[in-house]
Coordinates of C-alpha atoms and ligand atoms in Angstrom, one line a residue:
X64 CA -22.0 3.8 -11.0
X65 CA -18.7 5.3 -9.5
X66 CA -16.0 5.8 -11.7
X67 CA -12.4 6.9 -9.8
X68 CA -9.3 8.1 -11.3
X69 CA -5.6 6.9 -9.8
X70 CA -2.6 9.0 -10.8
X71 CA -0.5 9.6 -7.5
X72 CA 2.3 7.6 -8.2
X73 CA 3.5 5.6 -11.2
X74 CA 0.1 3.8 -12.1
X75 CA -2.2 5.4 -14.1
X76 CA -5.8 3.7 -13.4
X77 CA -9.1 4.1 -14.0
X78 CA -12.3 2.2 -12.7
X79 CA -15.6 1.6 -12.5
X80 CA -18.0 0.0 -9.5
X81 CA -21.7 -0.5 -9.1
X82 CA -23.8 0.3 -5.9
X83 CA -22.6 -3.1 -4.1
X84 CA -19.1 -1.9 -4.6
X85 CA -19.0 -4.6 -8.1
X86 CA -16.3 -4.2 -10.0
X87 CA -17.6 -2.9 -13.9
X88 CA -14.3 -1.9 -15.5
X89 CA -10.8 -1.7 -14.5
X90 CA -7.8 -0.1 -16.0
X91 CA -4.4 -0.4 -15.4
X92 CA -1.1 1.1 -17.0
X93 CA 1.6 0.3 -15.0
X94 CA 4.8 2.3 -15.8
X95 CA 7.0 0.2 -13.5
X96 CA 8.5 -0.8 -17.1
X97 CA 9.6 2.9 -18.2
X98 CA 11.5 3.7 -14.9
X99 CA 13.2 0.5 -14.5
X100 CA 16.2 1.9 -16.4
X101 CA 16.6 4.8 -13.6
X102 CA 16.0 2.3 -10.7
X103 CA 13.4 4.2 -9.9
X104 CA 10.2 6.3 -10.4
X105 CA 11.3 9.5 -12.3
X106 CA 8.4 12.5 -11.2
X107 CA 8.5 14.3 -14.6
X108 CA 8.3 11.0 -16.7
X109 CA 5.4 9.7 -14.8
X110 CA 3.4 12.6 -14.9
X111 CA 4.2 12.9 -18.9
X112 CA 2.4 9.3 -19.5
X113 CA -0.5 9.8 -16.9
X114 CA -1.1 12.5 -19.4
X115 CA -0.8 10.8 -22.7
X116 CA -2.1 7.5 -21.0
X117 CA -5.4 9.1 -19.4
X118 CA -7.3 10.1 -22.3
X119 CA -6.4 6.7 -24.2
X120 CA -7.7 4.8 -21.1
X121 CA -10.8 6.4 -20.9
X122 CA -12.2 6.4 -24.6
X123 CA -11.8 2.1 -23.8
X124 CA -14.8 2.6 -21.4
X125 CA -18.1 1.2 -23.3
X126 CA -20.4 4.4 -23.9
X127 CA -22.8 2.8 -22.1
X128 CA -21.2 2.2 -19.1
X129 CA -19.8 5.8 -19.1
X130 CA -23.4 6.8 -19.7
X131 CA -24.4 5.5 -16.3
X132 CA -21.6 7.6 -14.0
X133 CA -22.9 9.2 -11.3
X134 CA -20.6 10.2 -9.3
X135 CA -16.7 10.8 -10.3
X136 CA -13.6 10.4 -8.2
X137 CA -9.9 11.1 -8.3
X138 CA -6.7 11.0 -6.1
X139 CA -6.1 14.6 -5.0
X140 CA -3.5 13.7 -2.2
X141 CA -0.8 12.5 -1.2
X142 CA 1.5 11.5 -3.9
X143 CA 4.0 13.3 -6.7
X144 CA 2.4 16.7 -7.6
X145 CA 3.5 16.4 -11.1
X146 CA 1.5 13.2 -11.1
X147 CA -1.8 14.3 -9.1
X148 CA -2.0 17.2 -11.3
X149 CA -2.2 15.4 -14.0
X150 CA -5.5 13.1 -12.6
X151 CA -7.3 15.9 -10.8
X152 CA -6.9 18.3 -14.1
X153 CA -8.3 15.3 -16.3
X154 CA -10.9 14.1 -14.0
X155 CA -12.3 17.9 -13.2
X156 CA -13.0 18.2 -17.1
X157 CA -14.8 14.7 -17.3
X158 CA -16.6 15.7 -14.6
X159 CA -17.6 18.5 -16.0
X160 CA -18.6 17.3 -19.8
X161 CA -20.4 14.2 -18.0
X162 CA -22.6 16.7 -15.6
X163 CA -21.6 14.3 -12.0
X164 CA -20.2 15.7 -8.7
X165 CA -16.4 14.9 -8.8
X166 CA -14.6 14.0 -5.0
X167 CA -11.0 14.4 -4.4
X168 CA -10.0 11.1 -2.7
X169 CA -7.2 10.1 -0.4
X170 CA -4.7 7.8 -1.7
X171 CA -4.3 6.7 2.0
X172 CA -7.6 6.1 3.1
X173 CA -7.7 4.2 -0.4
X174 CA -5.4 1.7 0.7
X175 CA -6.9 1.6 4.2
X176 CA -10.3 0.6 3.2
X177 CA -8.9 -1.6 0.5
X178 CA -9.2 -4.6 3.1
X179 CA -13.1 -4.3 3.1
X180 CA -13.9 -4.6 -1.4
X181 CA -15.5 -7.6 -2.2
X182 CA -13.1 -10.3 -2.8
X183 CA -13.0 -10.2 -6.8
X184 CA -12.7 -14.4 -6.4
X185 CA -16.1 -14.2 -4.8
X186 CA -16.9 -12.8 -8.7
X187 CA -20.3 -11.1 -6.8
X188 CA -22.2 -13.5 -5.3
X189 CA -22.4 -11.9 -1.5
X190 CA -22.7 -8.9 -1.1
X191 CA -19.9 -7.0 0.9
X192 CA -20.7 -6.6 4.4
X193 CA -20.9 -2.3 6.1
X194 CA -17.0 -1.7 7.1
X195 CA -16.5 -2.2 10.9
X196 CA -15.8 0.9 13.2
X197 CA -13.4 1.4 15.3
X198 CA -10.7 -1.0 13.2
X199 CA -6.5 -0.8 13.0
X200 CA -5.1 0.0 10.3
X201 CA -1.5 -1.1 9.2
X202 CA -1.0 0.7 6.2
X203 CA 2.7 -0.7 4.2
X204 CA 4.3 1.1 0.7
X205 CA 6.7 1.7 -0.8
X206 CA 6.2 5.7 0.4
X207 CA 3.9 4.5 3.4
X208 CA 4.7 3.0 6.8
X209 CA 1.4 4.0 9.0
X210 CA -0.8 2.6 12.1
X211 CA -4.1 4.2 12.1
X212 CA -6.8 3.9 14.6
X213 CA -10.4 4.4 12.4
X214 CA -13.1 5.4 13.5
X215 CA -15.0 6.6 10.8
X216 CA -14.7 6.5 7.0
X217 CA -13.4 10.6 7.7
X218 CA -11.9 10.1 11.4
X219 CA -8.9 8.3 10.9
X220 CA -5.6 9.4 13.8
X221 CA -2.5 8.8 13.2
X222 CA -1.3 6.6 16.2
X223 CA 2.4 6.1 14.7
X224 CA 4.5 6.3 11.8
X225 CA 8.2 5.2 10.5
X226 CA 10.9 8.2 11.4
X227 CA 12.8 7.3 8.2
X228 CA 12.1 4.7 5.0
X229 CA 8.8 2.7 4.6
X230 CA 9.2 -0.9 4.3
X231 CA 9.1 -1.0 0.8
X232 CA 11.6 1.6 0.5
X233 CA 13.8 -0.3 2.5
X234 CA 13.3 -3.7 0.6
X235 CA 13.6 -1.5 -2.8
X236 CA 17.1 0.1 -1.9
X237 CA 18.3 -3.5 -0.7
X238 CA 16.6 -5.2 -3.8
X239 CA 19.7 -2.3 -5.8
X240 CA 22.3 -2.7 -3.8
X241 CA 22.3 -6.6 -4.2
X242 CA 20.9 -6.2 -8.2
X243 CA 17.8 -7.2 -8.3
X244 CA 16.3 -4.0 -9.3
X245 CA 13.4 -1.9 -9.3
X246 CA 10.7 -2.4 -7.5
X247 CA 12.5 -5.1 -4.9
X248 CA 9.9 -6.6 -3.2
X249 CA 8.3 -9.1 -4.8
X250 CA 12.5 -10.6 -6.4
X251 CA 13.2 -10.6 -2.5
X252 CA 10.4 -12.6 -1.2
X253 CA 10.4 -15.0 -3.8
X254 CA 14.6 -15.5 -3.0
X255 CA 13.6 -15.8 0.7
X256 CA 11.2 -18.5 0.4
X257 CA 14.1 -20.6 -0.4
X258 CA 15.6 -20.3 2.7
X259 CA 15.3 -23.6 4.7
X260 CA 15.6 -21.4 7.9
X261 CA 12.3 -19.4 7.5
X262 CA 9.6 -20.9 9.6
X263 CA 5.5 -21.5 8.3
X264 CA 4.8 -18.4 10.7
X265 CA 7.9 -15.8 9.0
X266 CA 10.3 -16.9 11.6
X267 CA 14.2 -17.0 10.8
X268 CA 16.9 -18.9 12.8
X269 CA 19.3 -18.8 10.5
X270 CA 23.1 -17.9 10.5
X271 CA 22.5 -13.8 9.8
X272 CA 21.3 -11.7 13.2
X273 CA 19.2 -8.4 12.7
X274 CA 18.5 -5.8 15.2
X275 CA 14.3 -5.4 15.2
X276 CA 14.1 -1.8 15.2
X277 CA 12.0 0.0 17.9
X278 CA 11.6 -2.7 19.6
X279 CA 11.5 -0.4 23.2
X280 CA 10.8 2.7 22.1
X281 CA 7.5 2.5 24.1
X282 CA 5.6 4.2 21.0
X283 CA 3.7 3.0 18.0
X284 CA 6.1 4.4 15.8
X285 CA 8.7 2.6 13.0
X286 CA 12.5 3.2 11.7
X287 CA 13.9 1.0 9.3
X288 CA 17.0 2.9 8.4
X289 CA 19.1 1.2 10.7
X290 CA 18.4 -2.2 9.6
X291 CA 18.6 -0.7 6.3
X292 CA 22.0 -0.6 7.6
X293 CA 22.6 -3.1 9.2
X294 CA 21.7 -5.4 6.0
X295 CA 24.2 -3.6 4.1
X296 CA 27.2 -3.9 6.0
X297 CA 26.7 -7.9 5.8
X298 CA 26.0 -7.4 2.2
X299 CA 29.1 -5.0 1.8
X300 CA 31.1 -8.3 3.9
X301 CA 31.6 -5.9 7.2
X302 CA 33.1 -3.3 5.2
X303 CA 30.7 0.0 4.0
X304 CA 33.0 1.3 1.4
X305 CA 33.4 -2.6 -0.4
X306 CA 32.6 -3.0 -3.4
X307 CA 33.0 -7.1 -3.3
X308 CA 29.4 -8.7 -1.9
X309 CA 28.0 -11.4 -0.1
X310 CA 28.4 -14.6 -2.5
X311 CA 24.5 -15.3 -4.3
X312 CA 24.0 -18.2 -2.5
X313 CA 23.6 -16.5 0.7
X314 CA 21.0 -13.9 -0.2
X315 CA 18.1 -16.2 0.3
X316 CA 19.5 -16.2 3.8
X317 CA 20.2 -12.7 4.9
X318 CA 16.8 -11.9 3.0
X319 CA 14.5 -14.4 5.0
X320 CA 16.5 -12.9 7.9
X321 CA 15.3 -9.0 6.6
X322 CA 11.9 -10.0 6.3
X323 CA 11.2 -11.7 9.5
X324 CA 12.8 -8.5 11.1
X325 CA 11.0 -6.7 9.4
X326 CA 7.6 -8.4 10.1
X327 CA 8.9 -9.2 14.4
X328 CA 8.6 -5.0 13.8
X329 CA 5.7 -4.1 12.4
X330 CA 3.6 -7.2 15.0
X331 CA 5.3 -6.0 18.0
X332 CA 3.5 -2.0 17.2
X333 CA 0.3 -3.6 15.8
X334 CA 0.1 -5.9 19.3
X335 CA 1.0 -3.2 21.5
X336 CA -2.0 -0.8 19.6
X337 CA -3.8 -3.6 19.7
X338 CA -3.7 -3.6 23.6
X339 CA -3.6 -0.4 24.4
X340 CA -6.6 0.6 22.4
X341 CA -8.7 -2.8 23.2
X342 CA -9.6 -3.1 19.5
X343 CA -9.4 -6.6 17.7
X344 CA -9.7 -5.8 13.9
X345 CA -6.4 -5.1 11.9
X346 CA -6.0 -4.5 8.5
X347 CA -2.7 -4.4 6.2
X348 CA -2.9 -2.5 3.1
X349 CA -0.7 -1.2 0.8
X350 CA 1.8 -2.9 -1.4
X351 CA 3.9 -4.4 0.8
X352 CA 0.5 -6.3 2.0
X353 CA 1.2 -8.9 -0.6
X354 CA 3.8 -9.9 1.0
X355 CA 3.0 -13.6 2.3
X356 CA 5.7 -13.4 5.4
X357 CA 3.5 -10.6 6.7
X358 CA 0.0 -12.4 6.0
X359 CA 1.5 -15.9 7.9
X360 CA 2.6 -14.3 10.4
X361 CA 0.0 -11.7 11.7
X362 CA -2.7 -14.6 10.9
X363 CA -0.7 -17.0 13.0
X364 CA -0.9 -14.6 15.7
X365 CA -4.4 -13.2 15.3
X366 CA -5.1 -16.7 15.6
X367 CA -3.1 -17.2 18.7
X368 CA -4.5 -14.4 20.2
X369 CA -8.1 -14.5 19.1
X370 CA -8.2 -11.5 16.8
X371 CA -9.2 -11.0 13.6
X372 CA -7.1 -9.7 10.7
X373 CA -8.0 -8.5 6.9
X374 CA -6.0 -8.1 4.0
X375 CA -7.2 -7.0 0.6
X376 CA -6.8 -9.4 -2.6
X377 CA -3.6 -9.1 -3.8
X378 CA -4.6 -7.6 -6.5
X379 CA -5.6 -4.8 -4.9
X380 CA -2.8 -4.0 -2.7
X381 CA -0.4 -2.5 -5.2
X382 CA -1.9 1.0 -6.3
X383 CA -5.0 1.0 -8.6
X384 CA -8.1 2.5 -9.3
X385 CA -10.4 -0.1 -8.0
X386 CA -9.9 1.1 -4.4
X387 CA -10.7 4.4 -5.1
X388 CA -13.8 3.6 -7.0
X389 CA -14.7 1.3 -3.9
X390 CA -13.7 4.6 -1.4
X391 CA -16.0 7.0 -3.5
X392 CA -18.8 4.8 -3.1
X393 CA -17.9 4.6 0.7
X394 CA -18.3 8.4 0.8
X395 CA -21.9 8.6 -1.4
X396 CA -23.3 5.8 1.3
X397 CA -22.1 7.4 4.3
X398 CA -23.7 11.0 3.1
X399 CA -20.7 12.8 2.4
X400 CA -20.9 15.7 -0.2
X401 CA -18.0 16.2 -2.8
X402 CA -16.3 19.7 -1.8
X403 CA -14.2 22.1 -3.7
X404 CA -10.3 20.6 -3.7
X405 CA -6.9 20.5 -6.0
X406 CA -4.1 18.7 -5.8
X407 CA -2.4 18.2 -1.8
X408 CA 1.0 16.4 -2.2
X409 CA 1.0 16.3 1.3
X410 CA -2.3 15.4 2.3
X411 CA -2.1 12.8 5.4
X412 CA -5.7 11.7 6.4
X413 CA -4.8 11.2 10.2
X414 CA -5.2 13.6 12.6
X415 CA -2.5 13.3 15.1
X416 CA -3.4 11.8 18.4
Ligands
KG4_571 O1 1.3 0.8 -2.6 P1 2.4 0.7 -3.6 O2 2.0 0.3 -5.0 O3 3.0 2.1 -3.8 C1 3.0 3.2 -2.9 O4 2.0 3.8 -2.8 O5 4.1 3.4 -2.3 O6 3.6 -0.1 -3.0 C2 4.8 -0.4 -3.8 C3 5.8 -1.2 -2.9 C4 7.2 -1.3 -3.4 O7 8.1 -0.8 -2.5 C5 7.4 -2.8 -3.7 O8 8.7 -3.2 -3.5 C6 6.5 -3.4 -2.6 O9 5.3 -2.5 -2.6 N1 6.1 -4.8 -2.9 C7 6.4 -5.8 -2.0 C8 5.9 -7.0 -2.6 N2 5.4 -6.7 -3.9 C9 5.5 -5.3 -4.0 N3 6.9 -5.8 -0.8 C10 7.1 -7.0 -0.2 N4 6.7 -8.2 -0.7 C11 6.1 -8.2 -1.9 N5 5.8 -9.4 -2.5
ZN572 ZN1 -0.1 3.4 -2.7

């Protein structure tokens, strides 16, 4: 059994999966609750509950099943220090009492091979099928805008990244400025699918133009600071320093527009690697991959263009512990020994290309 630990961020999670990458426990805290108030994840106070949080979490894991660990995992990179701290510290003393090997674990190349767990609908009837190499890998947080060329489970480059905010930044700061709070995301899509003007495949002709950032750069890399923007002068009515903002009834609208910019962006980087590289497997991970605007769209044109292209469950987007469990057992298979490590706040799995 592999047993991971997730503390990076603002989830504190810890789970369990068997040799075929089956789910056997799963635990979540989110604190999304606590930081609200602040419109936004305060370091200190997240790192505070992993550490009161961890220890409860673990003593609800049967004996039994704890028993059968072989192998321990833990986030070690990138994420709030405060916060890794907290998971490596805890998961370096379990190791220890419990006698197993204990990996540090990227939080990235969580996400990345999040795409390939067993589908938890599928409730482990097939067995999930050896990850393909070489794949893309879009990779879409709220901290995270990434393309990655993989090549291995440990040989993942870094063929572009966003110069400013990631998406879900961007869709979290908008989500503030027009009070729908902390995190935005999920408040935004939902508003957006009322707009009339938003097409099955995430298209928008509606009355609200966006500029698609980067559209000629002639790189694989993102910026979403100027439509960040961009979106805010029409919020603000033209005028920055307003305080007055665009009437309710046309958020649905300007939103649909956001999100099909958004999406026109990250397609237009992901087809260009796609050519350029001559690789047909993409994946989108991260919590912005629930978003359904990206899935219609990028499966409309994966479709279109004979591709293939992989998401994780929903459920698996958002951070947890599952995907690290799942990425621990990656590593075991594929021969990898755990190493000596601490906490890396700034660890970034790809090498540069
Ligand atoms: O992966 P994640 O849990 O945290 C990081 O590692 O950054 O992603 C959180 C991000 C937030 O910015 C949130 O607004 C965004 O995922 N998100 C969404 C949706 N649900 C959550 N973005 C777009 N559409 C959604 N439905
Ligand atoms: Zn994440």
């Amino acid at each position: 059994m592999f047993a991971a630990i997730e503390t990076s961020f603002d989830e504190t999670g810890i789970s369990i999966c068997d040799g075929d990458g089956q789910l056997a426990a799963s635990l979540l805290a989110s604190q999304v609750e606590r930081h609200k108030p602040y419109g936004g994840c305060v370091p200190e106070l997240a790192a505070r509950t992993h550490l009161s949080d961890l220890p409860q979490m673990w003593k609800k894991l049967h004996p039994d099943l704890v028993s059968q660990v072989t192998h321990l995992g833990v986030t070690s990179g990138p994420g709030l220090p405060g916060c890794l701290l907290a998971g490596v510290n805890f998961a370096k003393g379990v190791a220890r009492a419990l006698r197993v090997p204990v990996y540090g674990l990227n939080h990235l190349t969580g996400h990345v091979m999040s795409p390939f767990m067993p589908d938890p609908a599928d409730r482990g009837v097939t067995t999930p099928p050896e990850v393909p190499y070489p794949h893309l890998a879009l990779l879409v947080s709220g901290g995270h805008t990434e393309l990655f060329k993989v090549d291995a489970l440990d040989r993942l480059t870094l063929l572009g990244q966003t110069h400013d905010d990631a998406v879900g930044e961007l869709l979290d700061k908008i989500s503030a400025l027009l009070g729908y709070g902390y995190p935005g995301g999920a408040v935004l899509e939902k508003l957006a699918r009322t707009c009339p003007q938003m097409t099955a495949d995430a298209r928008y002709d509606g009355e609200f133009k966006l500029p698609v950032p980067m559209r000629g750069s002639g790189d694989l890399n993102f910026s979403y600071s100027g439509l960040k923007t961009a979106v805010i002068r029409v919020a603000r009515m033209g005028d920055m320093t307003s305080e007055e903002l665009l009437p309710a009834e046309k958020h649905p609208s300007l939103l649909a527009a956001l999100f099909a910019t958004v999406v026109e962006s990250l397609w237009i980087k992901v087809n260009r690697a796609v050519e350029e590289h001559n690789i047909d497997l993409v994946t989108v991970s991260g919590g912005v991959a629930i978003n359904g605007f990206i899935r219609e769209r990028f499966t409309a044109e994966a479709n279109r263009k004979g591709n293939a292209v992989r998401f994780p469950a929903p459920v698996h987007c958002l951070d947890n512990a599952d995907m690290m469990a799942w990425l621990l057992r990656l590593n075991v298979e594929a021969g990898i020994d755990p190493a000596p490590f601490d906490a890396d706040s700034n660890w970034n799995p790809g090498l540069p290309v």
